[in-house]
PDB file of C-alpha atoms and ligand atoms in Angstrom:
ATOM      1  CA  MET A  10     -17.684 -41.304   1.979  1.00 49.00           C
ATOM      2  CA  THR A  11     -21.079 -39.767   1.342  1.00 58.00           C
ATOM      3  CA  TYR A  12     -24.097 -39.950   3.695  1.00 69.00           C
ATOM      4  CA  PRO A  13     -27.514 -40.276   1.851  1.00 81.00           C
ATOM      5  CA  LEU A  14     -29.000 -37.647   4.279  1.00 92.00           C
ATOM      6  CA  CYS A  15     -26.335 -35.182   4.006  1.00 94.00           C
ATOM      7  CA  ASP A  16     -27.088 -35.505   0.148  1.00 94.00           C
ATOM      8  CA  GLN A  17     -30.786 -34.685   0.471  1.00 95.00           C
ATOM      9  CA  LEU A  18     -30.179 -31.944   2.938  1.00 97.00           C
ATOM     10  CA  GLN A  19     -27.692 -30.367   0.723  1.00 96.00           C
ATOM     11  CA  THR A  20     -30.148 -30.687  -2.146  1.00 96.00           C
ATOM     12  CA  ILE A  21     -32.989 -28.810  -0.241  1.00 97.00           C
ATOM     13  CA  GLY A  22     -30.425 -26.376   0.851  1.00 98.00           C
ATOM     14  CA  GLN A  23     -29.611 -25.853  -3.057  1.00 97.00           C
ATOM     15  CA  ARG A  24     -33.607 -25.425  -3.625  1.00 97.00           C
ATOM     16  CA  ILE A  25     -33.853 -22.996  -0.724  1.00 98.00           C
ATOM     17  CA  LYS A  26     -31.139 -20.890  -1.826  1.00 98.00           C
ATOM     18  CA  ALA A  27     -32.260 -21.039  -5.308  1.00 98.00           C
ATOM     19  CA  ALA A  28     -35.580 -19.944  -4.209  1.00 98.00           C
ATOM     20  CA  GLU A  29     -34.169 -16.955  -2.105  1.00 98.00           C
ATOM     21  CA  ILE A  30     -32.386 -15.462  -5.185  1.00 98.00           C
ATOM     22  CA  LYS A  31     -35.341 -16.214  -7.643  1.00 98.00           C
ATOM     23  CA  TYR A  32     -37.788 -14.334  -5.570  1.00 98.00           C
ATOM     24  CA  GLN A  33     -35.567 -11.724  -3.981  1.00 98.00           C
ATOM     25  CA  ARG A  34     -35.526 -12.928  -0.637  1.00 98.00           C
ATOM     26  CA  GLN A  35     -32.564 -11.919   1.844  1.00 98.00           C
ATOM     27  CA  ALA A  36     -29.836 -14.729   1.743  1.00 98.00           C
ATOM     28  CA  GLY A  37     -30.347 -17.142   4.740  1.00 98.00           C
ATOM     29  CA  SER A  38     -34.167 -15.731   5.614  1.00 98.00           C
ATOM     30  CA  VAL A  39     -35.333 -19.233   4.706  1.00 98.00           C
ATOM     31  CA  HIS A  40     -34.627 -21.629   7.728  1.00 98.00           C
ATOM     32  CA  LEU A  41     -35.082 -25.310   6.976  1.00 98.00           C
ATOM     33  CA  LEU A  42     -36.869 -27.726   9.584  1.00 98.00           C
ATOM     34  CA  ALA A  43     -36.407 -31.402   9.017  1.00 98.00           C
ATOM     35  CA  VAL A  44     -39.647 -33.046   9.652  1.00 98.00           C
ATOM     36  CA  SER A  45     -38.894 -36.083  11.357  1.00 97.00           C
ATOM     37  CA  LYS A  46     -41.804 -37.562  12.624  1.00 97.00           C
ATOM     38  CA  ARG A  47     -42.482 -41.182  12.446  1.00 96.00           C
ATOM     39  CA  HIS A  48     -38.808 -41.731  11.195  1.00 96.00           C
ATOM     40  CA  PRO A  49     -36.156 -43.595  13.564  1.00 95.00           C
ATOM     41  CA  MET A  50     -33.861 -41.836  16.019  1.00 95.00           C
ATOM     42  CA  ALA A  51     -30.987 -42.699  13.604  1.00 94.00           C
ATOM     43  CA  ALA A  52     -32.683 -40.813  10.969  1.00 95.00           C
ATOM     44  CA  ILE A  53     -32.126 -38.000  13.509  1.00 96.00           C
ATOM     45  CA  GLN A  54     -28.994 -38.733  14.426  1.00 95.00           C
ATOM     46  CA  ASP A  55     -27.772 -38.957  10.798  1.00 95.00           C
ATOM     47  CA  ALA A  56     -29.339 -35.423   9.720  1.00 97.00           C
ATOM     48  CA  ARG A  57     -27.439 -33.698  13.126  1.00 96.00           C
ATOM     49  CA  GLN A  58     -24.088 -35.627  11.920  1.00 95.00           C
ATOM     50  CA  CYS A  59     -24.822 -33.667   8.620  1.00 96.00           C
ATOM     51  CA  GLY A  60     -25.488 -30.146  10.609  1.00 96.00           C
ATOM     52  CA  GLN A  61     -29.101 -29.991  10.674  1.00 98.00           C
ATOM     53  CA  LEU A  62     -30.205 -29.099  14.382  1.00 98.00           C
ATOM     54  CA  ALA A  63     -33.928 -28.136  13.436  1.00 98.00           C
ATOM     55  CA  PHE A  64     -36.419 -30.975  13.932  1.00 98.00           C
ATOM     56  CA  GLY A  65     -40.185 -31.478  13.657  1.00 98.00           C
ATOM     57  CA  GLU A  66     -42.243 -33.578  15.177  1.00 98.00           C
ATOM     58  CA  ASN A  67     -46.076 -34.335  14.986  1.00 97.00           C
ATOM     59  CA  TYR A  68     -46.882 -36.633  18.169  1.00 97.00           C
ATOM     60  CA  ALA A  69     -46.110 -35.160  21.811  1.00 98.00           C
ATOM     61  CA  GLN A  70     -45.350 -38.397  23.218  1.00 98.00           C
ATOM     62  CA  GLU A  71     -42.795 -38.934  19.996  1.00 97.00           C
ATOM     63  CA  MET A  72     -40.952 -35.834  20.602  1.00 98.00           C
ATOM     64  CA  HIS A  73     -40.616 -36.646  24.122  1.00 97.00           C
ATOM     65  CA  GLU A  74     -38.934 -39.812  23.754  1.00 97.00           C
ATOM     66  CA  LYS A  75     -36.519 -38.428  20.884  1.00 97.00           C
ATOM     67  CA  ALA A  76     -35.618 -35.354  23.012  1.00 97.00           C
ATOM     68  CA  LEU A  77     -34.864 -37.692  26.146  1.00 96.00           C
ATOM     69  CA  LEU A  78     -32.919 -40.258  23.848  1.00 95.00           C
ATOM     70  CA  THR A  79     -30.771 -37.533  22.252  1.00 94.00           C
ATOM     71  CA  GLN A  80     -29.847 -35.401  25.269  1.00 91.00           C
ATOM     72  CA  ASP A  81     -28.404 -32.968  22.849  1.00 93.00           C
ATOM     73  CA  ASP A  82     -28.847 -28.857  23.997  1.00 92.00           C
ATOM     74  CA  ASP A  83     -27.988 -27.920  20.332  1.00 96.00           C
ATOM     75  CA  ILE A  84     -31.322 -29.616  19.095  1.00 97.00           C
ATOM     76  CA  GLU A  85     -34.058 -27.297  18.299  1.00 98.00           C
ATOM     77  CA  TRP A  86     -37.598 -29.330  18.484  1.00 98.00           C
ATOM     78  CA  HIS A  87     -40.305 -27.759  16.676  1.00 98.00           C
ATOM     79  CA  TYR A  88     -44.016 -28.983  17.438  1.00 98.00           C
ATOM     80  CA  ILE A  89     -46.045 -28.924  14.461  1.00 98.00           C
ATOM     81  CA  GLY A  90     -49.192 -31.469  14.975  1.00 98.00           C
ATOM     82  CA  PRO A  91     -52.331 -31.077  16.411  1.00 97.00           C
ATOM     83  CA  VAL A  92     -52.399 -29.782  20.106  1.00 97.00           C
ATOM     84  CA  GLN A  93     -54.426 -32.015  22.633  1.00 96.00           C
ATOM     85  CA  SER A  94     -54.629 -30.217  25.969  1.00 96.00           C
ATOM     86  CA  ASN A  95     -53.748 -33.222  27.772  1.00 97.00           C
ATOM     87  CA  LYS A  96     -50.589 -33.574  26.069  1.00 98.00           C
ATOM     88  CA  THR A  97     -49.532 -29.730  26.444  1.00 98.00           C
ATOM     89  CA  GLN A  98     -47.202 -30.546  29.572  1.00 98.00           C
ATOM     90  CA  LEU A  99     -45.082 -32.903  27.432  1.00 97.00           C
ATOM     91  CA  ILE A 100     -44.925 -30.197  24.652  1.00 98.00           C
ATOM     92  CA  ALA A 101     -43.958 -27.614  26.927  1.00 98.00           C
ATOM     93  CA  GLN A 102     -41.107 -29.838  28.361  1.00 97.00           C
ATOM     94  CA  HIS A 103     -39.194 -30.209  25.011  1.00 97.00           C
ATOM     95  CA  ALA A 104     -40.618 -27.805  22.547  1.00 98.00           C
ATOM     96  CA  HIS A 105     -38.541 -24.459  21.290  1.00 98.00           C
ATOM     97  CA  TRP A 106     -41.257 -23.979  18.980  1.00 98.00           C
ATOM     98  CA  VAL A 107     -44.926 -24.798  18.650  1.00 98.00           C
ATOM     99  CA  HIS A 108     -46.254 -24.150  15.355  1.00 98.00           C
ATOM    100  CA  SER A 109     -49.908 -25.106  15.681  1.00 98.00           C
ATOM    101  CA  VAL A 110     -51.813 -23.335  18.148  1.00 98.00           C
ATOM    102  CA  ASP A 111     -55.484 -22.546  17.442  1.00 98.00           C
ATOM    103  CA  ARG A 112     -56.943 -22.374  20.783  1.00 97.00           C
ATOM    104  CA  LEU A 113     -56.353 -19.796  23.696  1.00 98.00           C
ATOM    105  CA  LYS A 114     -56.895 -22.728  26.056  1.00 98.00           C
ATOM    106  CA  ILE A 115     -53.723 -24.177  24.331  1.00 98.00           C
ATOM    107  CA  ALA A 116     -51.655 -21.481  24.555  1.00 98.00           C
ATOM    108  CA  ARG A 117     -52.718 -20.413  28.359  1.00 98.00           C
ATOM    109  CA  ARG A 118     -51.461 -24.229  29.152  1.00 98.00           C
ATOM    110  CA  LEU A 119     -48.026 -23.983  27.084  1.00 98.00           C
ATOM    111  CA  SER A 120     -47.584 -20.622  28.851  1.00 98.00           C
ATOM    112  CA  MET A 121     -48.096 -22.163  32.520  1.00 98.00           C
ATOM    113  CA  GLN A 122     -46.270 -25.228  31.883  1.00 98.00           C
ATOM    114  CA  LYS A 123     -43.087 -23.633  30.117  1.00 98.00           C
ATOM    115  CA  PRO A 124     -40.400 -25.139  32.452  1.00 97.00           C
ATOM    116  CA  ALA A 125     -38.831 -22.194  34.479  1.00 97.00           C
ATOM    117  CA  ASP A 126     -35.198 -22.898  33.543  1.00 96.00           C
ATOM    118  CA  LYS A 127     -36.180 -22.735  29.924  1.00 96.00           C
ATOM    119  CA  PRO A 128     -36.727 -19.642  27.154  1.00 97.00           C
ATOM    120  CA  ALA A 129     -39.959 -18.436  26.363  1.00 98.00           C
ATOM    121  CA  ILE A 130     -41.800 -21.053  23.892  1.00 98.00           C
ATOM    122  CA  ASN A 131     -41.841 -19.695  20.225  1.00 98.00           C
ATOM    123  CA  ILE A 132     -45.755 -19.885  19.198  1.00 98.00           C
ATOM    124  CA  CYS A 133     -47.141 -19.618  15.657  1.00 98.00           C
ATOM    125  CA  LEU A 134     -50.966 -19.513  15.279  1.00 98.00           C
ATOM    126  CA  GLN A 135     -52.147 -22.064  12.779  1.00 98.00           C
ATOM    127  CA  LEU A 136     -54.537 -20.735   9.943  1.00 98.00           C
ATOM    128  CA  ASN A 137     -57.105 -23.137   8.190  1.00 97.00           C
ATOM    129  CA  ILE A 138     -56.249 -21.249   5.032  1.00 96.00           C
ATOM    130  CA  SER A 139     -58.040 -23.325   2.680  1.00 94.00           C
ATOM    131  CA  HIS A 140     -61.202 -23.618   4.501  1.00 93.00           C
ATOM    132  CA  GLU A 141     -61.048 -27.421   4.935  1.00 92.00           C
ATOM    133  CA  ARG A 142     -63.386 -29.186   7.262  1.00 90.00           C
ATOM    134  CA  ASN A 143     -62.204 -31.220  10.203  1.00 86.00           C
ATOM    135  CA  LYS A 144     -58.907 -29.545   9.382  1.00 91.00           C
ATOM    136  CA  SER A 145     -56.728 -27.808  12.174  1.00 94.00           C
ATOM    137  CA  GLY A 146     -56.187 -24.170  12.474  1.00 97.00           C
ATOM    138  CA  ILE A 147     -58.411 -20.579  12.459  1.00 98.00           C
ATOM    139  CA  SER A 148     -60.186 -18.593  10.051  1.00 97.00           C
ATOM    140  CA  LEU A 149     -58.532 -15.857   9.034  1.00 98.00           C
ATOM    141  CA  ASP A 150     -61.786 -13.796  10.801  1.00 97.00           C
ATOM    142  CA  GLU A 151     -60.794 -15.398  14.421  1.00 98.00           C
ATOM    143  CA  LEU A 152     -57.154 -14.397  13.859  1.00 98.00           C
ATOM    144  CA  PRO A 153     -57.099 -10.825  15.426  1.00 98.00           C
ATOM    145  CA  GLU A 154     -58.643 -11.841  18.398  1.00 98.00           C
ATOM    146  CA  LEU A 155     -56.544 -15.109  19.059  1.00 98.00           C
ATOM    147  CA  ALA A 156     -53.318 -12.950  18.605  1.00 98.00           C
ATOM    148  CA  LYS A 157     -54.488 -10.287  20.918  1.00 98.00           C
ATOM    149  CA  GLN A 158     -55.285 -12.856  23.935  1.00 98.00           C
ATOM    150  CA  VAL A 159     -52.093 -14.992  23.167  1.00 98.00           C
ATOM    151  CA  ALA A 160     -49.810 -11.724  22.761  1.00 98.00           C
ATOM    152  CA  GLN A 161     -50.612 -11.112  26.418  1.00 98.00           C
ATOM    153  CA  LEU A 162     -49.414 -14.486  27.913  1.00 98.00           C
ATOM    154  CA  PRO A 163     -46.217 -14.649  29.565  1.00 98.00           C
ATOM    155  CA  ASN A 164     -43.483 -17.588  28.883  1.00 98.00           C
ATOM    156  CA  ILE A 165     -44.915 -17.696  25.186  1.00 98.00           C
ATOM    157  CA  LYS A 166     -43.605 -15.297  22.373  1.00 98.00           C
ATOM    158  CA  LEU A 167     -45.808 -14.918  19.534  1.00 98.00           C
ATOM    159  CA  ARG A 168     -44.005 -15.162  16.275  1.00 98.00           C
ATOM    160  CA  GLY A 169     -46.283 -15.659  13.555  1.00 98.00           C
ATOM    161  CA  LEU A 170     -48.405 -17.862  11.362  1.00 98.00           C
ATOM    162  CA  MET A 171     -48.326 -21.271  10.104  1.00 98.00           C
ATOM    163  CA  ALA A 172     -50.611 -22.712   7.464  1.00 98.00           C
ATOM    164  CA  ILE A 173     -50.760 -26.571   5.653  1.00 97.00           C
ATOM    165  CA  PRO A 174     -52.770 -25.465   2.296  1.00 96.00           C
ATOM    166  CA  ALA A 175     -54.996 -27.942   0.814  1.00 95.00           C
ATOM    167  CA  PRO A 176     -52.680 -29.874  -1.684  1.00 94.00           C
ATOM    168  CA  SER A 177     -52.345 -28.296  -5.285  1.00 95.00           C
ATOM    169  CA  ARG A 178     -50.096 -28.917  -8.165  1.00 95.00           C
ATOM    170  CA  ASP A 179     -50.793 -25.676  -9.472  1.00 97.00           C
ATOM    171  CA  PHE A 180     -47.905 -23.339  -8.741  1.00 98.00           C
ATOM    172  CA  ASP A 181     -49.996 -19.761  -8.966  1.00 98.00           C
ATOM    173  CA  THR A 182     -52.817 -21.616  -6.954  1.00 97.00           C
ATOM    174  CA  GLN A 183     -50.360 -22.611  -4.528  1.00 97.00           C
ATOM    175  CA  ARG A 184     -48.762 -19.005  -4.298  1.00 98.00           C
ATOM    176  CA  LYS A 185     -52.087 -17.429  -4.421  1.00 98.00           C
ATOM    177  CA  THR A 186     -52.945 -19.486  -1.124  1.00 98.00           C
ATOM    178  CA  PHE A 187     -49.575 -18.271   0.687  1.00 98.00           C
ATOM    179  CA  ALA A 188     -49.988 -14.841  -0.050  1.00 98.00           C
ATOM    180  CA  LYS A 189     -53.008 -14.826   2.154  1.00 98.00           C
ATOM    181  CA  VAL A 190     -51.274 -15.931   4.770  1.00 98.00           C
ATOM    182  CA  ARG A 191     -48.226 -13.123   4.163  1.00 98.00           C
ATOM    183  CA  LYS A 192     -51.158 -10.423   4.090  1.00 98.00           C
ATOM    184  CA  ALA A 193     -52.485 -11.703   7.271  1.00 98.00           C
ATOM    185  CA  LEU A 194     -49.085 -11.426   9.053  1.00 98.00           C
ATOM    186  CA  GLU A 195     -48.620  -7.987   7.257  1.00 98.00           C
ATOM    187  CA  ALA A 196     -52.004  -6.696   8.912  1.00 98.00           C
ATOM    188  CA  LEU A 197     -51.228  -7.937  12.419  1.00 98.00           C
ATOM    189  CA  ASN A 198     -47.928  -6.146  12.036  1.00 98.00           C
ATOM    190  CA  GLN A 199     -49.752  -2.998  10.718  1.00 98.00           C
ATOM    191  CA  GLN A 200     -51.784  -2.994  13.982  1.00 97.00           C
ATOM    192  CA  GLY A 201     -48.362  -2.980  15.850  1.00 97.00           C
ATOM    193  CA  TYR A 202     -47.208  -6.933  16.351  1.00 98.00           C
ATOM    194  CA  ASN A 203     -43.745  -7.545  15.516  1.00 97.00           C
ATOM    195  CA  LEU A 204     -44.061 -10.775  14.185  1.00 98.00           C
ATOM    196  CA  ASP A 205     -41.061 -12.183  11.848  1.00 98.00           C
ATOM    197  CA  THR A 206     -42.185 -15.760  11.089  1.00 98.00           C
ATOM    198  CA  LEU A 207     -44.259 -17.527   8.373  1.00 98.00           C
ATOM    199  CA  SER A 208     -44.065 -21.336   8.472  1.00 98.00           C
ATOM    200  CA  MET A 209     -45.172 -22.418   5.222  1.00 98.00           C
ATOM    201  CA  GLY A 210     -44.176 -24.644   2.342  1.00 98.00           C
ATOM    202  CA  MET A 211     -43.694 -28.491   2.538  1.00 96.00           C
ATOM    203  CA  SER A 212     -41.894 -30.874   0.169  1.00 92.00           C
ATOM    204  CA  ALA A 213     -44.477 -30.158  -2.757  1.00 93.00           C
ATOM    205  CA  ASP A 214     -45.125 -26.427  -2.579  1.00 96.00           C
ATOM    206  CA  MET A 215     -41.840 -25.162  -0.966  1.00 97.00           C
ATOM    207  CA  GLU A 216     -40.928 -22.777  -3.789  1.00 98.00           C
ATOM    208  CA  ALA A 217     -44.475 -20.966  -3.938  1.00 98.00           C
ATOM    209  CA  ALA A 218     -44.163 -20.408   0.042  1.00 98.00           C
ATOM    210  CA  ILE A 219     -40.688 -19.042  -0.500  1.00 98.00           C
ATOM    211  CA  ALA A 220     -42.318 -16.880  -2.810  1.00 98.00           C
ATOM    212  CA  GLU A 221     -44.736 -15.232  -0.744  1.00 98.00           C
ATOM    213  CA  GLY A 222     -42.208 -14.867   2.280  1.00 98.00           C
ATOM    214  CA  ALA A 223     -42.098 -18.084   4.161  1.00 98.00           C
ATOM    215  CA  THR A 224     -39.385 -18.182   6.708  1.00 98.00           C
ATOM    216  CA  ILE A 225     -39.451 -21.530   8.003  1.00 98.00           C
ATOM    217  CA  VAL A 226     -40.219 -24.323   5.540  1.00 98.00           C
ATOM    218  CA  ARG A 227     -40.965 -27.768   6.757  1.00 98.00           C
ATOM    219  CA  ILE A 228     -39.621 -30.681   4.984  1.00 98.00           C
ATOM    220  CA  GLY A 229     -39.959 -34.349   5.341  1.00 96.00           C
ATOM    221  CA  THR A 230     -40.441 -36.750   2.834  1.00 95.00           C
ATOM    222  CA  ALA A 231     -37.620 -34.777   0.521  1.00 94.00           C
ATOM    223  CA  ILE A 232     -34.965 -35.369   3.527  1.00 96.00           C
ATOM    224  CA  PHE A 233     -35.914 -38.692   4.940  1.00 95.00           C
ATOM    225  CA  GLY A 234     -37.858 -40.381   2.145  1.00 94.00           C
ATOM    226  CA  GLN A 235     -41.162 -42.138   2.881  1.00 93.00           C
ATOM    227  CA  ARG A 236     -42.454 -42.159   6.518  1.00 92.00           C
ATOM    228  CA  PRO A 237     -42.717 -45.997   7.750  1.00 86.00           C
ATOM    229  CA  ALA A 238     -46.611 -46.698   8.112  1.00 82.00           C
TER     230      ALA A 238
HETATM  231  C1  LIG B  14     -45.641 -34.105   7.929  1.00 97.01           C
HETATM  232  C2  LIG B  14     -45.799 -32.363   7.697  1.00 97.01           C
HETATM  233  C3  LIG B  14     -44.909 -31.707   7.007  1.00 97.01           C
HETATM  234  C4  LIG B  14     -43.862 -32.421   5.954  1.00 97.01           C
HETATM  235  O1  LIG B  14     -44.181 -33.043   5.063  1.00 97.01           O
HETATM  236  P1  LIG B  14     -43.770 -33.585   3.881  1.00 97.01           P
HETATM  237  O2  LIG B  14     -44.675 -33.605   2.608  1.00 97.01           O
HETATM  238  O3  LIG B  14     -43.225 -34.823   4.094  1.00 97.01           O
HETATM  239  O4  LIG B  14     -42.613 -32.762   3.272  1.00 97.01           O
HETATM  240  C5  LIG B  14     -44.874 -30.615   7.418  1.00 97.01           C
HETATM  241  N1  LIG B  14     -45.377 -29.884   8.104  1.00 97.01           N
HETATM  242  C6  LIG B  14     -46.447 -30.763   8.908  1.00 97.01           C
HETATM  243  C7  LIG B  14     -47.290 -29.956   9.647  1.00 97.01           C
HETATM  244  C8  LIG B  14     -46.516 -31.984   8.719  1.00 97.01           C
HETATM  245  O5  LIG B  14     -47.473 -32.696   9.463  1.00 97.01           O
END
C-alpha cells in the first residue's frame, strides 16, 4: 500500500537532492517545509505519517487550531504569513519559526510573548525583493537597521532572511532575484552576524532558490495539491 502524500514528499525530496548535487550544495543542507495552509488536519497527519515534521502555516488562528489538535511535540510549526500585531500572542504560543517578520514592533511582541517554557523563536526577516507594492517585507535599504534591532531582542533568535519573489517562469530571472537575497545575507554576515538561513523557493522556483543557497524551501501545492478555496 502506498500513500499518495508519501509519494509526493518523496518526489520533492528527490528534486531537492538532485538540485543539491547539481549546484554543489552540501547533502542535506536544504530542508523541506511542507506548507499545509488551508489544508485539513488529515493532510498534516498523512504527511506526518510519512516522516514530515516541519509544517508551514499562514494564518495564526489556523495554526493555533492545528497545533492544539495534533498535540505532537515532534512537529515544528513555521509561521510564514503576514503578521498582524494582535496575532503575535497566538503565533508565539506555537511557532518554532516565524519567517515573515518585517517590523520591529512584531519582533518585540514575539520576544515578549514567547512562553517561558519554550526555546527562543527562530526569526527570519522578510525582504520584498521584487519591490512589489502592497506586499509584505522590507527593502534592502531597510535591512541593516531592522537586523540590528531584532538581533538585540531576547527570546528570539535571528536566523536569516525570507523572500517571495514576483513570479517568473524564467530560470535565470528567478536565480538573479534569489542571488540578491543571498548577497544580503552574506553582507550581514560580513558585519558579524552569524545567520544560517535562507528561506526561499516554492513549488515553481525551488531549483533556482537551491542554486542560490536556499536552506529552507517552502512547498505547498507540489505536496498537498491545490488548496481548497
Ligand atoms: C502558500 C505559500 C507557499 C507555498 O506555495 P506553493 O506554490 O503552494 O508551493 C510558500 N511560501 C509562502 C509564504 C506561502 O504563503
